[in-house]
Amino acid sequence: MAPPLEIFIPTTSLYTPPPDDGSGSSNNGNKSSKPYTLYNITVRLPLRSFVVQKRYSEFAALHQMLTAQAGAPPPEPLPAKSWFRSTVSSPELTEQRRAGLERYLRAIAEPPDRRWRDAPAWRAFLNMPLGGSVSASGVSVDARVAPAALRDANQAAGAADPGTWLDMHREMKGALHEARVALGRRDGALDNGSRVEAGAQVKRALVRAGSLLVSLGEGLRVLKEEKRLGEGELRRRRDLIAAAKMERDGLDKLSSSFAVGGGGAGGGGGSGRLEGAASASDRAALMGGGPSLPRAGGRVLGAPLPETERTRELDNEGMVQLQRDIMKEQDEEVAALAKILRRQKEMGLAIHEEVNRQIDMLDRVNDDVDVVDRKLGVAKDRVKRL
C-alpha cells in the first residue's frame, strides 16, 4: 500500500519558456514563448517531501486521463478555464484557481476511495513512477521529459519551503558521498575502463550537488526575504551551505587529477604520478584523516557557537526538542544534586544535635566536678581542725 501523503499548493510561479530555435528541441516542441503560471505542488511523504510544478493544461490532461482510467471523474470538479482573463495578468484569478486546484488534488489524495490515486496517470503527474524513485527536488529518476529549466525551477520552488530545504540538503550530502565513494573507486581501479567510468560518476554526482547547492542558496535567500526562518536558523543553514561548498570544491579538485599507481599508466615510470595530481595527504585531509593544522584559540565575542554532531542536521523543531531534552537532563541532575544536599543537611543537623548533647553531658560532668571539689574542701577543713 502506498504511504499516506499530504499535498497542497502554497504558491505559484510565473514561467517564461525560452524561444524555440526551430529544431523543436526546446520547450518540449512548443513554439509558443508566452509566459504562463506554474502551480508549485508540495507533496509530503512520511520520510521526504518534494515540489513539482505543473501548469493548468497539465491538470486538464490529468483530469481526462483519470476519468478514462478510473471510469469516473474525480470527486472534486476541475476549476473551469477562463476565456476572458489570464492568470498571468490577474492575481485574483490565480489565487482562485490555486485554491480550486488544491481542493481538486486533495479530493483525490485524501478520501478512502483509491480509484484515482491508484491510476498510473496520478503517479506520473506527481513524478512518482511505479518502479522509480523521487528525489527531494521533485525530479523523478525515470522522468526525463521536462526541460532543464523546469527542473531547475522545481528545485528552486522546493528550496523555498523550510522542510523541503532540509530534504534537498540531505540529497546534496548524498550526492557528495556518492562522489567521494566513486573517487575512491576510481583511484583504486586497475584498468582504464573502470577508472573512466568511476570518474564520470564522480562528475555526475558533483554536477548534481552543485545544482542543488545553487538552489539551496537561492531558497535560503527567499526564506530570509519572506521571514519564514529565524536569524539563528538562517545562520545555521548558511554554515551548512558553506561547509558543503568547501567539500564539493575539494572533491572537484581531486576529480580533476588522476592518481596513477606504480608508473603503470604514467607513461614510462618516473614519479608514478601525473603532474597536478592530488597528494595522499590532500586526500587524507579531505576524507578527515589528515593532520589538522593548529587553530588559534581564544574566545570570540558575538561569534556563533560551532556546530556539533547533535545539531548539524536539525531543523527548528529539532533544535527546540534538543534544547528541551538538554534542559530535562539538567533538571534531573539538579534534582539529584538537591537530593544529595538534603542528605548533607540532614547529616549536618544530626551532627549538630549530637554535639549539643555532648556539650550538655560535659556541663553536667563539670557541675559534678564542682560539687566534688567543694566536698573535698570541706573534708580538708575538718581534717585540719582535728
mmCIF file of C-alpha atoms in Angstrom:
data_model
loop_
_atom_site.group_PDB
_atom_site.id
_atom_site.type_symbol
_atom_site.label_atom_id
_atom_site.label_comp_id
_atom_site.label_asym_id
_atom_site.label_seq_id
_atom_site.Cartn_x
_atom_site.Cartn_y
_atom_site.Cartn_z
ATOM 1 C CA MET A 1 0.000 0.000 0.000
ATOM 2 C CA ALA A 2 1.317 3.432 -0.926
ATOM 3 C CA PRO A 3 2.324 5.605 2.033
ATOM 4 C CA PRO A 4 -0.051 8.411 3.031
ATOM 5 C CA LEU A 5 0.851 11.806 1.656
ATOM 6 C CA GLU A 6 -0.014 15.420 2.246
ATOM 7 C CA ILE A 7 -0.481 17.551 -0.833
ATOM 8 C CA PHE A 8 -1.089 21.266 -1.155
ATOM 9 C CA ILE A 9 -0.270 24.214 -3.424
ATOM 10 C CA PRO A 10 1.161 27.026 -1.291
ATOM 11 C CA THR A 11 2.471 29.278 -4.075
ATOM 12 C CA THR A 12 2.535 29.871 -7.808
ATOM 13 C CA SER A 13 5.294 30.962 -10.183
ATOM 14 C CA LEU A 14 5.358 32.795 -13.484
ATOM 15 C CA TYR A 15 7.435 30.953 -16.084
ATOM 16 C CA THR A 16 8.529 32.238 -19.477
ATOM 17 C CA PRO A 17 9.771 29.422 -21.739
ATOM 18 C CA PRO A 18 12.801 30.099 -23.927
ATOM 19 C CA PRO A 19 12.050 30.826 -27.592
ATOM 20 C CA ASP A 20 12.136 27.831 -29.913
ATOM 21 C CA ASP A 21 15.114 27.723 -32.254
ATOM 22 C CA GLY A 22 13.118 25.882 -34.925
ATOM 23 C CA SER A 23 14.538 22.447 -34.167
ATOM 24 C CA GLY A 24 11.789 21.574 -31.707
ATOM 25 C CA SER A 25 14.358 20.563 -29.089
ATOM 26 C CA SER A 26 13.478 23.305 -26.624
ATOM 27 C CA ASN A 27 10.241 23.947 -24.815
ATOM 28 C CA ASN A 28 9.121 20.356 -25.441
ATOM 29 C CA GLY A 29 8.329 21.200 -29.042
ATOM 30 C CA ASN A 30 6.032 24.057 -28.072
ATOM 31 C CA LYS A 31 6.799 27.023 -30.315
ATOM 32 C CA SER A 32 4.937 29.479 -28.084
ATOM 33 C CA SER A 33 7.126 31.504 -25.755
ATOM 34 C CA LYS A 34 4.295 33.256 -23.910
ATOM 35 C CA PRO A 35 4.574 33.268 -20.112
ATOM 36 C CA TYR A 36 2.267 31.050 -18.128
ATOM 37 C CA THR A 37 1.552 30.222 -14.487
ATOM 38 C CA LEU A 38 3.117 27.235 -12.755
ATOM 39 C CA TYR A 39 1.489 25.835 -9.631
ATOM 40 C CA ASN A 40 4.034 24.694 -7.028
ATOM 41 C CA ILE A 41 2.644 21.408 -5.702
ATOM 42 C CA THR A 42 4.231 20.369 -2.407
ATOM 43 C CA VAL A 43 3.990 16.645 -1.674
ATOM 44 C CA ARG A 44 4.963 15.423 1.790
ATOM 45 C CA LEU A 45 5.581 11.738 2.377
ATOM 46 C CA PRO A 46 6.476 10.205 5.752
ATOM 47 C CA LEU A 47 10.226 10.299 5.043
ATOM 48 C CA ARG A 48 10.607 13.079 2.481
ATOM 49 C CA SER A 49 8.912 15.981 0.785
ATOM 50 C CA PHE A 50 9.317 17.436 -2.682
ATOM 51 C CA VAL A 51 7.846 20.034 -5.021
ATOM 52 C CA VAL A 52 6.623 19.609 -8.588
ATOM 53 C CA GLN A 53 5.448 22.412 -10.841
ATOM 54 C CA LYS A 54 2.515 21.983 -13.213
ATOM 55 C CA ARG A 55 0.547 24.320 -15.451
ATOM 56 C CA TYR A 56 -3.211 24.321 -15.856
ATOM 57 C CA SER A 57 -3.145 22.405 -19.150
ATOM 58 C CA GLU A 58 -1.387 19.527 -17.375
ATOM 59 C CA PHE A 59 -4.149 19.480 -14.762
ATOM 60 C CA ALA A 60 -6.698 19.308 -17.575
ATOM 61 C CA ALA A 61 -4.831 16.411 -19.195
ATOM 62 C CA LEU A 62 -4.643 14.663 -15.815
ATOM 63 C CA HIS A 63 -8.400 15.057 -15.368
ATOM 64 C CA GLN A 64 -9.086 13.425 -18.724
ATOM 65 C CA MET A 65 -6.690 10.529 -18.082
ATOM 66 C CA LEU A 66 -8.036 9.889 -14.577
ATOM 67 C CA THR A 67 -11.584 9.867 -15.899
ATOM 68 C CA ALA A 68 -10.605 7.365 -18.582
ATOM 69 C CA GLN A 69 -8.506 5.120 -16.325
ATOM 70 C CA ALA A 70 -10.814 5.122 -13.281
ATOM 71 C CA GLY A 71 -14.067 5.042 -15.236
ATOM 72 C CA ALA A 72 -15.434 8.118 -13.454
ATOM 73 C CA PRO A 73 -14.365 11.732 -12.942
ATOM 74 C CA PRO A 74 -12.649 12.666 -9.657
ATOM 75 C CA PRO A 75 -14.931 13.717 -6.789
ATOM 76 C CA GLU A 76 -13.905 17.389 -6.990
ATOM 77 C CA PRO A 77 -14.511 19.199 -10.289
ATOM 78 C CA LEU A 78 -11.566 20.786 -12.034
ATOM 79 C CA PRO A 79 -11.642 24.611 -11.950
ATOM 80 C CA ALA A 80 -13.052 25.891 -15.204
ATOM 81 C CA LYS A 81 -10.857 27.537 -17.806
ATOM 82 C CA SER A 82 -11.282 31.283 -18.186
ATOM 83 C CA TRP A 83 -11.528 32.555 -21.758
ATOM 84 C CA PHE A 84 -11.522 36.273 -20.987
ATOM 85 C CA ARG A 85 -8.904 36.568 -18.240
ATOM 86 C CA SER A 86 -5.416 35.162 -17.786
ATOM 87 C CA THR A 87 -3.690 34.136 -14.586
ATOM 88 C CA VAL A 88 -0.583 35.926 -15.841
ATOM 89 C CA SER A 89 -2.272 39.317 -15.509
ATOM 90 C CA SER A 90 -4.933 38.581 -12.876
ATOM 91 C CA PRO A 91 -3.723 37.799 -9.336
ATOM 92 C CA GLU A 92 -7.331 37.237 -8.224
ATOM 93 C CA LEU A 93 -7.859 34.547 -10.858
ATOM 94 C CA THR A 94 -4.501 32.987 -9.971
ATOM 95 C CA GLU A 95 -5.422 32.705 -6.295
ATOM 96 C CA GLN A 96 -8.906 31.420 -7.101
ATOM 97 C CA ARG A 97 -7.548 28.753 -9.428
ATOM 98 C CA ARG A 98 -4.751 27.826 -6.999
ATOM 99 C CA ALA A 99 -7.285 27.164 -4.239
ATOM 100 C CA GLY A 100 -9.519 25.199 -6.611
ATOM 101 C CA LEU A 101 -6.656 23.039 -7.879
ATOM 102 C CA GLU A 102 -5.542 22.375 -4.309
ATOM 103 C CA ARG A 103 -9.041 21.169 -3.423
ATOM 104 C CA TYR A 104 -9.024 19.055 -6.578
ATOM 105 C CA LEU A 105 -5.768 17.299 -5.635
ATOM 106 C CA ARG A 106 -6.773 16.786 -2.010
ATOM 107 C CA ALA A 107 -10.076 15.270 -3.076
ATOM 108 C CA ILE A 108 -8.063 12.615 -4.900
ATOM 109 C CA ALA A 109 -5.345 12.083 -2.284
ATOM 110 C CA GLU A 110 -7.362 12.016 0.961
ATOM 111 C CA PRO A 111 -10.667 10.075 0.545
ATOM 112 C CA PRO A 112 -10.784 6.294 1.156
ATOM 113 C CA ASP A 113 -11.712 5.684 -2.494
ATOM 114 C CA ARG A 114 -8.364 4.860 -4.133
ATOM 115 C CA ARG A 115 -9.527 4.550 -7.738
ATOM 116 C CA TRP A 116 -7.987 7.798 -8.916
ATOM 117 C CA ARG A 117 -4.758 7.818 -6.915
ATOM 118 C CA ASP A 118 -4.028 4.209 -7.907
ATOM 119 C CA ALA A 119 -4.174 5.208 -11.561
ATOM 120 C CA PRO A 120 -0.807 5.431 -13.361
ATOM 121 C CA ALA A 121 -1.664 8.951 -14.514
ATOM 122 C CA TRP A 122 -1.744 10.176 -10.902
ATOM 123 C CA ARG A 123 1.737 8.897 -10.065
ATOM 124 C CA ALA A 124 3.127 10.144 -13.362
ATOM 125 C CA PHE A 125 1.609 13.568 -12.713
ATOM 126 C CA LEU A 126 3.410 13.803 -9.346
ATOM 127 C CA ASN A 127 6.668 12.393 -10.774
ATOM 128 C CA MET A 128 6.228 9.236 -8.697
ATOM 129 C CA PRO A 129 6.846 6.362 -11.148
ATOM 130 C CA LEU A 130 5.816 2.874 -10.142
ATOM 131 C CA GLY A 131 9.337 1.473 -10.228
ATOM 132 C CA GLY A 132 11.450 4.574 -9.851
ATOM 133 C CA SER A 133 12.426 6.870 -7.065
ATOM 134 C CA VAL A 134 11.814 10.513 -6.466
ATOM 135 C CA SER A 135 14.413 12.962 -5.331
ATOM 136 C CA ALA A 136 13.724 15.672 -2.796
ATOM 137 C CA SER A 137 13.660 18.260 -5.547
ATOM 138 C CA GLY A 138 10.747 16.526 -7.219
ATOM 139 C CA VAL A 139 12.599 15.252 -10.298
ATOM 140 C CA SER A 140 11.966 11.569 -10.917
ATOM 141 C CA VAL A 141 14.836 9.302 -11.832
ATOM 142 C CA ASP A 142 12.817 7.935 -14.724
ATOM 143 C CA ALA A 143 11.185 11.201 -15.779
ATOM 144 C CA ARG A 144 13.447 12.987 -18.220
ATOM 145 C CA VAL A 145 10.870 14.673 -20.403
ATOM 146 C CA ALA A 146 10.955 18.003 -18.581
ATOM 147 C CA PRO A 147 13.444 20.586 -19.861
ATOM 148 C CA ALA A 148 16.387 21.577 -17.694
ATOM 149 C CA ALA A 149 14.872 24.988 -16.992
ATOM 150 C CA LEU A 150 11.765 23.383 -15.496
ATOM 151 C CA ARG A 151 13.853 21.017 -13.393
ATOM 152 C CA ASP A 152 15.800 23.987 -12.056
ATOM 153 C CA ALA A 153 12.507 25.756 -11.356
ATOM 154 C CA ASN A 154 11.306 22.679 -9.443
ATOM 155 C CA GLN A 155 14.437 22.752 -7.316
ATOM 156 C CA ALA A 156 14.132 26.482 -6.663
ATOM 157 C CA ALA A 157 10.489 26.123 -5.646
ATOM 158 C CA GLY A 158 11.326 23.211 -3.356
ATOM 159 C CA ALA A 159 14.160 25.094 -1.669
ATOM 160 C CA ALA A 160 11.748 27.907 -0.773
ATOM 161 C CA ASP A 161 9.990 25.563 1.672
ATOM 162 C CA PRO A 162 11.788 25.103 5.041
ATOM 163 C CA GLY A 163 11.042 21.380 5.276
ATOM 164 C CA THR A 164 11.865 20.603 1.657
ATOM 165 C CA TRP A 165 15.074 22.627 2.018
ATOM 166 C CA LEU A 166 16.374 20.111 4.550
ATOM 167 C CA ASP A 167 15.396 17.214 2.286
ATOM 168 C CA MET A 168 17.283 18.811 -0.605
ATOM 169 C CA HIS A 169 20.289 19.383 1.658
ATOM 170 C CA ARG A 170 20.187 15.703 2.608
ATOM 171 C CA GLU A 171 20.048 14.792 -1.082
ATOM 172 C CA MET A 172 23.011 17.082 -1.780
ATOM 173 C CA LYS A 173 25.023 15.429 1.007
ATOM 174 C CA GLY A 174 24.155 12.068 -0.524
ATOM 175 C CA ALA A 175 25.488 13.259 -3.887
ATOM 176 C CA LEU A 176 28.750 14.355 -2.252
ATOM 177 C CA HIS A 177 29.037 10.989 -0.526
ATOM 178 C CA GLU A 178 28.424 9.250 -3.842
ATOM 179 C CA ALA A 179 31.171 11.365 -5.428
ATOM 180 C CA ARG A 180 33.569 10.518 -2.600
ATOM 181 C CA VAL A 181 32.897 6.792 -2.945
ATOM 182 C CA ALA A 182 33.272 6.916 -6.728
ATOM 183 C CA LEU A 183 36.509 8.873 -6.318
ATOM 184 C CA GLY A 184 37.962 6.153 -4.131
ATOM 185 C CA ARG A 185 36.822 3.532 -6.622
ATOM 186 C CA ARG A 186 38.462 5.486 -9.448
ATOM 187 C CA ASP A 187 41.782 5.762 -7.635
ATOM 188 C CA GLY A 188 41.729 2.057 -6.840
ATOM 189 C CA ALA A 189 40.753 0.897 -10.339
ATOM 190 C CA LEU A 190 43.223 -1.387 -12.097
ATOM 191 C CA ASP A 191 42.062 -0.869 -15.679
ATOM 192 C CA ASN A 192 41.454 2.291 -17.636
ATOM 193 C CA GLY A 193 37.799 1.493 -18.415
ATOM 194 C CA SER A 194 36.809 1.222 -14.761
ATOM 195 C CA ARG A 195 38.762 4.377 -13.983
ATOM 196 C CA VAL A 196 36.974 6.373 -16.684
ATOM 197 C CA GLU A 197 33.554 5.054 -15.643
ATOM 198 C CA ALA A 198 34.154 5.943 -11.992
ATOM 199 C CA GLY A 199 35.445 9.381 -12.998
ATOM 200 C CA ALA A 200 32.279 10.035 -14.995
ATOM 201 C CA GLN A 201 30.191 9.027 -11.985
ATOM 202 C CA VAL A 202 32.169 11.483 -9.850
ATOM 203 C CA LYS A 203 31.454 14.280 -12.322
ATOM 204 C CA ARG A 204 27.734 13.494 -12.449
ATOM 205 C CA ALA A 205 27.459 13.473 -8.671
ATOM 206 C CA LEU A 206 29.371 16.757 -8.373
ATOM 207 C CA VAL A 207 27.207 18.423 -11.019
ATOM 208 C CA ARG A 208 24.068 17.321 -9.185
ATOM 209 C CA ALA A 209 25.490 18.541 -5.870
ATOM 210 C CA GLY A 210 26.437 21.885 -7.431
ATOM 211 C CA SER A 211 22.956 22.350 -8.871
ATOM 212 C CA LEU A 212 21.386 21.587 -5.507
ATOM 213 C CA LEU A 213 23.768 23.990 -3.754
ATOM 214 C CA VAL A 214 22.712 26.806 -6.074
ATOM 215 C CA SER A 215 19.042 26.035 -5.428
ATOM 216 C CA LEU A 216 19.633 25.829 -1.672
ATOM 217 C CA GLY A 217 21.334 29.218 -1.646
ATOM 218 C CA GLU A 218 18.530 30.790 -3.654
ATOM 219 C CA GLY A 219 15.912 29.141 -1.452
ATOM 220 C CA LEU A 220 17.633 30.452 1.659
ATOM 221 C CA ARG A 221 17.502 33.955 0.202
ATOM 222 C CA VAL A 222 13.755 33.592 -0.408
ATOM 223 C CA LEU A 223 13.207 32.242 3.109
ATOM 224 C CA LYS A 224 15.070 35.233 4.524
ATOM 225 C CA GLU A 225 13.042 37.708 2.477
ATOM 226 C CA GLU A 226 9.765 36.075 3.496
ATOM 227 C CA LYS A 227 10.949 35.836 7.137
ATOM 228 C CA ARG A 228 9.945 32.190 7.400
ATOM 229 C CA LEU A 229 13.028 31.305 9.466
ATOM 230 C CA GLY A 230 14.693 32.944 12.433
ATOM 231 C CA GLU A 231 18.101 34.564 12.233
ATOM 232 C CA GLY A 232 19.762 31.741 14.135
ATOM 233 C CA GLU A 233 18.358 29.066 11.817
ATOM 234 C CA LEU A 234 19.327 31.107 8.752
ATOM 235 C CA ARG A 235 22.882 31.401 10.052
ATOM 236 C CA ARG A 236 22.997 27.668 10.731
ATOM 237 C CA ARG A 237 21.826 26.838 7.224
ATOM 238 C CA ARG A 238 24.293 29.276 5.697
ATOM 239 C CA ASP A 239 27.043 27.449 7.580
ATOM 240 C CA LEU A 240 25.776 24.142 6.185
ATOM 241 C CA ILE A 241 25.919 25.519 2.637
ATOM 242 C CA ALA A 242 29.408 26.965 3.160
ATOM 243 C CA ALA A 243 30.718 23.655 4.509
ATOM 244 C CA ALA A 244 29.132 21.746 1.626
ATOM 245 C CA LYS A 245 30.667 24.129 -0.930
ATOM 246 C CA MET A 246 34.110 23.618 0.572
ATOM 247 C CA GLU A 247 33.627 19.865 0.471
ATOM 248 C CA ARG A 248 32.440 19.963 -3.131
ATOM 249 C CA ASP A 249 35.349 22.173 -4.210
ATOM 250 C CA GLY A 250 37.790 19.764 -2.592
ATOM 251 C CA LEU A 251 36.209 16.792 -4.327
ATOM 252 C CA ASP A 252 36.215 18.688 -7.616
ATOM 253 C CA LYS A 253 39.959 19.300 -7.304
ATOM 254 C CA LEU A 254 40.561 15.643 -6.612
ATOM 255 C CA SER A 255 38.363 14.595 -9.517
ATOM 256 C CA SER A 256 40.467 16.720 -11.874
ATOM 257 C CA SER A 257 43.579 14.703 -11.094
ATOM 258 C CA PHE A 258 44.353 11.055 -11.779
ATOM 259 C CA ALA A 259 46.228 9.118 -9.140
ATOM 260 C CA VAL A 260 48.458 6.747 -11.082
ATOM 261 C CA GLY A 261 49.979 3.904 -9.156
ATOM 262 C CA GLY A 262 53.341 2.262 -9.722
ATOM 263 C CA GLY A 263 54.138 4.010 -13.019
ATOM 264 C CA GLY A 264 51.782 1.740 -14.994
ATOM 265 C CA ALA A 265 49.735 4.417 -16.728
ATOM 266 C CA GLY A 266 52.130 7.230 -16.045
ATOM 267 C CA GLY A 267 53.942 6.852 -19.301
ATOM 268 C CA GLY A 268 57.417 5.483 -18.727
ATOM 269 C CA GLY A 269 57.872 5.227 -14.996
ATOM 270 C CA GLY A 270 59.266 8.232 -13.236
ATOM 271 C CA SER A 271 57.420 9.501 -10.247
ATOM 272 C CA GLY A 272 54.337 7.339 -10.897
ATOM 273 C CA ARG A 273 52.047 10.396 -10.694
ATOM 274 C CA LEU A 274 50.687 12.826 -13.226
ATOM 275 C CA GLU A 275 51.632 16.434 -12.793
ATOM 276 C CA GLY A 276 48.997 18.211 -10.737
ATOM 277 C CA ALA A 277 47.702 15.005 -9.125
ATOM 278 C CA ALA A 278 46.499 15.333 -5.573
ATOM 279 C CA SER A 279 48.810 14.001 -2.912
ATOM 280 C CA ALA A 280 47.881 11.342 -0.408
ATOM 281 C CA SER A 281 47.942 13.940 2.357
ATOM 282 C CA ASP A 282 45.430 16.069 0.415
ATOM 283 C CA ARG A 283 43.074 13.137 0.042
ATOM 284 C CA ALA A 284 43.547 12.158 3.678
ATOM 285 C CA ALA A 285 42.812 15.709 4.796
ATOM 286 C CA LEU A 286 39.660 15.791 2.664
ATOM 287 C CA MET A 287 38.478 12.427 3.957
ATOM 288 C CA GLY A 288 39.039 13.570 7.517
ATOM 289 C CA GLY A 289 42.133 11.518 8.305
ATOM 290 C CA GLY A 290 44.874 14.052 7.667
ATOM 291 C CA PRO A 291 46.748 16.080 10.252
ATOM 292 C CA SER A 292 44.842 19.136 11.286
ATOM 293 C CA LEU A 293 46.544 22.493 11.430
ATOM 294 C CA PRO A 294 46.646 24.235 14.799
ATOM 295 C CA ARG A 295 43.848 26.696 15.175
ATOM 296 C CA ALA A 296 44.053 29.945 17.000
ATOM 297 C CA GLY A 297 42.390 29.633 20.354
ATOM 298 C CA GLY A 298 40.630 32.214 22.401
ATOM 299 C CA ARG A 299 37.111 33.388 22.763
ATOM 300 C CA VAL A 300 35.452 35.489 20.072
ATOM 301 C CA LEU A 301 32.711 37.670 21.471
ATOM 302 C CA GLY A 302 29.491 37.544 19.464
ATOM 303 C CA ALA A 303 30.609 34.612 17.307
ATOM 304 C CA PRO A 304 28.062 31.804 16.749
ATOM 305 C CA LEU A 305 28.675 28.552 18.546
ATOM 306 C CA PRO A 306 30.233 25.814 16.400
ATOM 307 C CA GLU A 307 28.029 23.055 15.033
ATOM 308 C CA THR A 308 28.102 19.644 16.687
ATOM 309 C CA GLU A 309 27.012 16.221 15.543
ATOM 310 C CA ARG A 310 23.825 16.629 17.589
ATOM 311 C CA THR A 311 22.796 19.917 15.952
ATOM 312 C CA ARG A 312 24.163 19.725 12.418
ATOM 313 C CA GLU A 313 21.160 18.150 10.684
ATOM 314 C CA LEU A 314 18.360 19.505 12.912
ATOM 315 C CA ASP A 315 15.715 21.976 11.837
ATOM 316 C CA ASN A 316 13.976 24.500 14.103
ATOM 317 C CA GLU A 317 11.684 21.935 15.714
ATOM 318 C CA GLY A 318 14.580 19.542 16.174
ATOM 319 C CA MET A 319 16.662 22.254 17.846
ATOM 320 C CA VAL A 320 13.782 23.097 20.189
ATOM 321 C CA GLN A 321 13.336 19.421 21.074
ATOM 322 C CA LEU A 322 17.083 19.077 21.646
ATOM 323 C CA GLN A 323 17.020 22.085 23.970
ATOM 324 C CA ARG A 324 14.116 20.541 25.857
ATOM 325 C CA ASP A 325 15.974 17.243 26.219
ATOM 326 C CA ILE A 326 19.100 19.026 27.465
ATOM 327 C CA MET A 327 17.055 21.076 29.939
ATOM 328 C CA LYS A 328 15.336 17.891 31.125
ATOM 329 C CA GLU A 329 18.724 16.236 31.687
ATOM 330 C CA GLN A 330 19.920 19.315 33.556
ATOM 331 C CA ASP A 331 16.762 19.294 35.688
ATOM 332 C CA GLU A 332 17.371 15.643 36.556
ATOM 333 C CA GLU A 333 20.973 16.412 37.502
ATOM 334 C CA VAL A 334 19.853 19.375 39.618
ATOM 335 C CA ALA A 335 17.260 17.157 41.325
ATOM 336 C CA ALA A 336 19.941 14.563 42.090
ATOM 337 C CA LEU A 337 22.230 17.295 43.429
ATOM 338 C CA ALA A 338 19.388 18.679 45.560
ATOM 339 C CA LYS A 339 18.822 15.200 46.983
ATOM 340 C CA ILE A 340 22.496 14.970 47.925
ATOM 341 C CA LEU A 341 22.379 18.427 49.503
ATOM 342 C CA ARG A 342 19.288 17.492 51.520
ATOM 343 C CA ARG A 343 21.107 14.408 52.764
ATOM 344 C CA GLN A 344 24.109 16.527 53.701
ATOM 345 C CA LYS A 345 21.803 18.930 55.536
ATOM 346 C CA GLU A 346 20.217 16.088 57.488
ATOM 347 C CA MET A 347 23.656 14.769 58.409
ATOM 348 C CA GLY A 348 24.734 18.256 59.493
ATOM 349 C CA LEU A 349 21.649 18.668 61.677
ATOM 350 C CA ALA A 350 22.230 15.247 63.233
ATOM 351 C CA ILE A 351 25.848 16.149 63.981
ATOM 352 C CA HIS A 352 24.683 19.450 65.481
ATOM 353 C CA GLU A 353 22.243 17.662 67.785
ATOM 354 C CA GLU A 354 24.904 15.173 68.822
ATOM 355 C CA VAL A 355 27.353 17.974 69.610
ATOM 356 C CA ASN A 356 24.690 19.720 71.716
ATOM 357 C CA ARG A 357 24.101 16.510 73.660
ATOM 358 C CA GLN A 358 27.833 16.120 74.227
ATOM 359 C CA ILE A 359 28.014 19.727 75.459
ATOM 360 C CA ASP A 360 25.162 19.066 77.909
ATOM 361 C CA MET A 361 26.929 15.967 79.177
ATOM 362 C CA LEU A 362 30.171 17.901 79.621
ATOM 363 C CA ASP A 363 28.290 20.629 81.503
ATOM 364 C CA ARG A 364 26.823 18.034 83.872
ATOM 365 C CA VAL A 365 30.252 16.481 84.401
ATOM 366 C CA ASN A 366 31.650 19.930 85.136
ATOM 367 C CA ASP A 367 28.897 20.551 87.699
ATOM 368 C CA ASP A 368 29.605 17.195 89.348
ATOM 369 C CA VAL A 369 33.308 18.039 89.483
ATOM 370 C CA ASP A 370 32.485 21.334 91.190
ATOM 371 C CA VAL A 371 30.343 19.539 93.783
ATOM 372 C CA VAL A 372 33.070 17.004 94.491
ATOM 373 C CA ASP A 373 35.629 19.801 94.747
ATOM 374 C CA ARG A 374 33.526 21.595 97.340
ATOM 375 C CA LYS A 375 33.089 18.395 99.348
ATOM 376 C CA LEU A 376 36.831 17.804 99.263
ATOM 377 C CA GLY A 377 37.385 21.327 100.547
ATOM 378 C CA VAL A 378 35.016 20.717 103.474
ATOM 379 C CA ALA A 379 36.737 17.430 104.256
ATOM 380 C CA LYS A 380 40.157 19.121 104.272
ATOM 381 C CA ASP A 381 38.935 21.766 106.710
ATOM 382 C CA ARG A 382 37.655 19.101 109.088
ATOM 383 C CA VAL A 383 40.934 17.211 108.896
ATOM 384 C CA LYS A 384 42.869 20.371 109.788
ATOM 385 C CA ARG A 385 40.699 21.034 112.853
ATOM 386 C CA LEU A 386 41.323 17.539 114.122
#
